[in-house]
Amino acid sequence: MASCLTVSPLLVQLQSSSKIRPCKWNRSFSTPPFTTKASVSPTTSLPASEAGKLPMREIPGDYGLPFIGPINDRNDYFYNQGTELFFNSRVQKYNSTVFRANMPPGPFISSNSKVILLLDAKSFPVLFDMTKVVKRDLFTGTYMPSTELTGGYRILSYLDPSEPAHEQLKRLIFFLVKYRSSHVIPEFHSTYTTLFQTLEKELADKGKADFGNANDQAAFNFLARAFFDTNPSDTNLGSDGPSIIQKWVLFQLSPILTLGLPKLVEDPILHTFSLPPFLVQKDYQRLYEFFYNSSGSVLDEAVRLGISKEEACHNVLFATCFNSFGGMKILFPSTVKWIAGAGVKLHARLAEEVRGAVKANGGKVTIAALEMMPLVKSVVYEVFRIEPPVPLQYGRAKRDLVIESHENAFSVKEGEMLFGYQPFATKDPKIFENAEEFVPDRFLGEGEKLLKYVLWSNGPETEKTTLENKQCAGKDFVVLFSRLLVVELFLRYDTFEVEAGKSALGASVTVISLKKASF
């Protein structure tokens, strides 16, 4: 939902896939080179009494020569090193998880690419503190896409809480996610039953089935039916929703994506100049008309809140298509990938837990049944932790600050841009034991205390979204959707196998085996 998820619009396969049978999964990211000792507790943190005792250090790193420095860093980020090595190499070079560098896209799309990077779990949360940072026009980073892509409006995701429209629009999104909340579970079951039937048929016909394409259509259909009581196939939009959304979001995120094209082709087209909005305006208008015709109750609420129906519709469209659909497009394949790789023992435990809880609740999936599934909940949070769907976070210092990593304190001046790469913060080994491993039980029992370090929603998982912060308005629903996916999987199957490959962002998943439920 709004302010929730910055996601990839186009999952283009860049590498050949590899078969994932029930066995230990090796994550695709390289290990961040944090320096830590074996004796460090996985929950080590400095007590409040030690605040201010860390040695002050000047922030290392530099931005290079004007124009040249940002381009050099852009080439490293996309082509010479790649994202993970870009960060890792500088952590090693400066012996610090806080340093200065340029973030793409740079010239000519971004007028100022200078940022201070925060790559550990202690410094990262300053990006959520609205007393310390400003979030105005920073949703995508050091540049902002043209408002021509959103009907001429600055959408909620780009508003700072200090702006009056932020409260109005966030109230509207709260209304959107709640007023038809009772339809979420039954519509999810219906839609994803159809998805699994489609996969089974494709698997029988071809020996394998593409989860990604089927999930895209299912995700959009589910959101439309659950929240707007509309079946897209019964409208002029038909089945075109997912493809239009991908094209539209590509025009917004192309400056920070690589699609695997040759550098001499890709860099000038995607990273040097913005794609012209008029090329996607007709497609966007089809989406707009779909949501305007389907959102009567939501638009009436908008008028009551003092928002025009037109502005409300563009925000509802963005929240549904960019945030929610985009999140499901990235998160669901990732969830299937990690669970498949964890093996048959985990599958057996999940199947037993899911089926037992549903049986105890009259054979139906209910909120009460979900609360009887702690392992499902832990597994979902572990997916959020190990492969967060929102990797990039930005904020501008509201005033002069002192920011602390585990080892040092750093002085930041008012107006400086702060940037955090979330996968490093959520795999900080000074917080998480075996941080690079997928541990399904991590958040069971006492492990629940670690949820404050799960940061996917633009804030700690243990905090609530409010009108005053930038945390995802639909945070709890996103977690619910993910838990429902696991439940539907293990109501239907004992175990499954997939082939997983890399995409522009996230994972591509091909199902190669489905074993129907035997009990």
XYZ file of N, CA and C in Angstrom, residues 3 6 46 85 116 138 168 191 218 270 330 333-334 338 374 383 387 423 434 477:
60
model
N 3.363 4.174 0.267
C 4.641 4.309 0.948
C 5.236 2.971 1.338
N 9.119 -0.025 -2.676
C 9.758 0.383 -3.914
C 10.209 -0.884 -4.597
N 24.415 -1.322 22.013
C 24.959 -0.471 23.048
C 23.862 0.005 23.977
N 28.863 -5.607 -4.640
C 30.295 -5.347 -4.586
C 30.576 -3.852 -4.483
N 25.342 10.069 2.013
C 26.072 9.405 3.097
C 25.430 8.046 3.287
N 11.652 11.905 -2.071
C 12.809 10.998 -1.992
C 12.409 9.528 -2.120
N -4.084 13.800 4.935
C -5.326 13.516 4.219
C -5.220 12.242 3.399
N -8.608 -16.697 -5.587
C -7.689 -16.303 -6.654
C -6.484 -17.222 -6.720
N -2.550 -13.239 -10.908
C -3.296 -13.535 -9.686
C -3.248 -12.363 -8.707
N 18.556 4.510 -20.303
C 17.900 4.408 -19.001
C 18.456 5.364 -17.954
N 7.397 -9.067 -6.313
C 8.753 -9.369 -5.835
C 8.732 -10.361 -4.684
N 7.478 -14.572 -5.281
C 8.496 -15.483 -5.804
C 9.647 -15.707 -4.818
N 10.031 -14.641 -4.111
C 11.093 -14.774 -3.121
C 10.689 -15.742 -2.018
N 12.685 -19.303 -1.190
C 13.363 -19.622 0.070
C 12.755 -20.841 0.750
N 2.583 -20.092 14.380
C 3.791 -19.284 14.652
C 4.940 -19.566 13.689
N 11.836 -14.258 5.453
C 11.938 -13.846 4.055
C 12.099 -12.335 3.964
N 15.779 -11.097 2.411
C 15.683 -10.512 1.073
C 14.600 -9.428 1.085
N 19.388 -4.529 2.732
C 19.888 -5.892 2.932
C 21.114 -5.978 3.832
N 24.125 -16.165 12.444
C 24.018 -16.806 11.122
C 23.211 -15.915 10.173
N -1.306 -5.717 6.268
C -1.929 -6.471 5.183
C -0.879 -7.157 4.315
